[in-house]
Short mmCIF file of C-alpha atoms in Angstrom, two decimals:
data_model
loop_
_atom_site.label_atom_id
_atom_site.label_comp_id
_atom_site.label_asym_id
_atom_site.label_seq_id
_atom_site.Cartn_x
_atom_site.Cartn_y
_atom_site.Cartn_z
CA UNK A 265 -93.71 251.40 139.42
CA UNK A 266 -93.06 249.14 136.36
CA UNK A 267 -95.47 249.53 133.41
CA UNK A 268 -97.89 246.59 133.50
CA UNK A 269 -100.80 245.36 131.34
CA UNK A 270 -103.46 247.12 133.77
CA UNK A 271 -101.88 250.36 132.60
CA UNK A 272 -103.35 249.78 128.91
CA UNK A 273 -106.69 249.62 130.29
CA UNK A 274 -106.09 252.90 132.37
CA UNK A 275 -104.81 254.50 129.27
CA UNK A 276 -107.66 253.58 127.40
CA UNK A 277 -110.20 254.67 130.17
CA UNK A 278 -108.52 258.01 130.45
CA UNK A 279 -108.41 258.53 126.83
CA UNK A 280 -112.16 257.63 126.69
CA UNK A 281 -112.99 260.20 129.28
CA UNK A 282 -110.94 263.01 127.70
CA UNK A 283 -112.53 262.27 124.22
CA UNK A 284 -116.08 262.28 125.88
CA UNK A 285 -115.25 265.83 127.18
CA UNK A 286 -114.21 266.96 123.75
CA UNK A 287 -117.55 265.61 122.34
CA UNK A 288 -115.88 263.59 119.58
CA UNK A 289 -117.95 261.34 117.34
CA UNK A 290 -118.18 257.71 118.41
CA UNK A 291 -116.14 256.22 115.28
CA UNK A 292 -112.94 258.43 115.80
CA UNK A 293 -113.25 258.11 119.50
CA UNK A 294 -113.50 254.10 119.34
CA UNK A 295 -110.62 254.21 116.77
CA UNK A 296 -108.50 256.40 119.09
CA UNK A 297 -108.95 254.12 122.17
CA UNK A 298 -108.08 251.13 120.22
CA UNK A 299 -104.93 253.03 119.01
CA UNK A 300 -103.85 254.01 122.36
CA UNK A 301 -104.53 250.26 123.61
CA UNK A 302 -102.09 249.12 120.83
CA UNK A 303 -99.36 251.70 121.03
CA UNK A 304 -99.40 251.47 125.06
CA UNK A 305 -99.17 247.67 124.69
CA UNK A 306 -96.14 248.14 122.50
CA UNK A 307 -94.28 250.58 124.59
CA UNK A 308 -95.02 248.21 127.60
CA UNK A 309 -93.85 245.04 125.81
CA UNK A 310 -91.15 246.27 123.53
CA UNK A 311 -90.03 249.45 125.01
CA UNK A 312 -88.15 250.34 128.34
CA UNK A 313 -88.75 252.67 131.39
CA UNK A 314 -91.97 254.66 132.11
CA UNK A 315 -94.62 254.88 129.41
CA UNK A 316 -96.15 258.35 128.63
CA UNK A 317 -99.26 259.04 126.77
CA UNK A 318 -100.32 262.24 125.09
CA UNK A 319 -103.53 262.80 123.02
CA UNK A 320 -103.89 266.32 121.27
CA UNK A 321 -106.92 267.53 119.44
CA UNK A 322 -106.95 270.17 116.73
CA UNK A 323 -107.48 270.95 112.97
CA UNK A 324 -110.05 268.20 112.98
CA UNK A 325 -107.65 265.51 113.95
CA UNK A 326 -106.35 263.79 116.96
CA UNK A 327 -102.61 262.92 117.44
CA UNK A 328 -101.89 260.23 119.78
CA UNK A 329 -98.34 260.01 121.13
CA UNK A 330 -96.99 257.06 123.14
CA UNK A 331 -93.32 257.58 124.65
CA UNK A 332 -91.04 255.16 126.57
CA UNK A 333 -87.31 255.10 127.09
CA UNK A 334 -86.19 252.97 124.11
CA UNK A 335 -84.66 254.38 121.23
CA UNK A 336 -85.55 251.47 119.01
CA UNK A 337 -88.36 252.73 116.85
CA UNK A 338 -91.63 250.77 116.66
CA UNK A 339 -91.97 248.49 113.45
CA UNK A 340 -94.70 246.69 111.81
CA UNK A 341 -93.96 243.03 111.51
CA UNK A 342 -95.64 240.29 109.45
CA UNK A 343 -97.45 237.91 112.09
CA UNK A 344 -98.06 234.38 111.14
CA UNK A 345 -101.52 232.97 111.12
CA UNK A 346 -100.80 231.10 114.58
CA UNK A 347 -98.95 233.90 116.06
CA UNK A 348 -100.68 235.59 119.23
CA UNK A 349 -99.26 238.83 118.75
CA UNK A 350 -97.59 241.19 116.11
CA UNK A 351 -100.52 242.71 114.51
CA UNK A 352 -100.89 246.05 116.73
CA UNK A 353 -99.21 248.34 114.43
CA UNK A 354 -101.03 246.93 111.60
CA UNK A 355 -104.22 247.97 113.10
CA UNK A 356 -102.78 251.10 114.02
CA UNK A 357 -102.09 251.66 110.55
CA UNK A 358 -105.57 250.86 109.36
CA UNK A 359 -107.11 252.95 111.73
CA UNK A 360 -104.87 255.99 111.29
CA UNK A 361 -104.48 258.71 108.75
CA UNK A 362 -100.79 258.28 109.32
CA UNK A 363 -98.47 257.01 112.11
CA UNK A 364 -94.75 256.96 112.79
CA UNK A 365 -91.71 257.56 115.20
CA UNK A 366 -90.30 260.85 116.50
CA UNK A 367 -87.99 261.94 119.23
CA UNK A 368 -85.17 259.41 118.12
CA UNK A 369 -87.57 256.37 118.15
CA UNK A 370 -88.86 257.05 121.77
CA UNK A 371 -92.22 258.22 120.71
CA UNK A 372 -94.62 256.31 118.46
CA UNK A 373 -97.63 258.47 117.21
CA UNK A 374 -100.73 258.02 115.04
CA UNK A 375 -102.85 260.64 113.66
CA UNK A 376 -106.67 260.20 113.33
CA UNK A 377 -109.11 262.45 111.66
CA UNK A 378 -112.26 263.45 113.71
CA UNK A 379 -114.60 264.72 111.05
CA UNK A 380 -117.47 262.28 110.37
CA UNK A 381 -118.14 263.42 106.81
CA UNK A 382 -114.51 262.64 106.03
CA UNK A 383 -114.06 259.18 104.18
CA UNK A 384 -112.79 256.61 106.59
CA UNK A 385 -109.13 256.24 106.74
CA UNK A 386 -109.03 252.55 106.97
CA UNK A 387 -105.93 252.03 104.81
CA UNK A 388 -102.41 251.02 105.23
CA UNK A 389 -100.49 254.09 106.16
CA UNK A 390 -96.74 253.87 105.91
CA UNK A 391 -94.89 254.78 108.98
CA UNK A 392 -93.11 258.32 108.73
CA UNK A 393 -90.10 259.64 110.78
CA UNK A 394 -91.54 263.11 110.32
CA UNK A 395 -92.97 264.38 113.87
CA UNK A 396 -95.08 267.04 112.21
CA UNK A 397 -98.92 267.03 111.80
#
């Protein structure tokens, strides 16, 4: 089955259920759901083939990975005031500690801290090609 926008809602719902089982605080869980929405939307809109989602939790952080068949890496773009899209990776950058691409451009990832006492990571993170944590 070809990816469709309904899969964005399913990915977000699945992520919410898993994060609830992990008993994560609300703020990072909500940020993670938004990041999942944006990365899955980008993979469906700009990637190719099947879209995969992986959420890893360890060392007080979440790593969200979305993979598709395209080797063209995700890039932030500057959206105009009247553009309907083009702001997804800007949101990802502001909500994550770091984001980037791995697997020769097939995977876009974001790392979100989960400690509530940590200062918010709402800053513009630069993408990296380093697939390590």
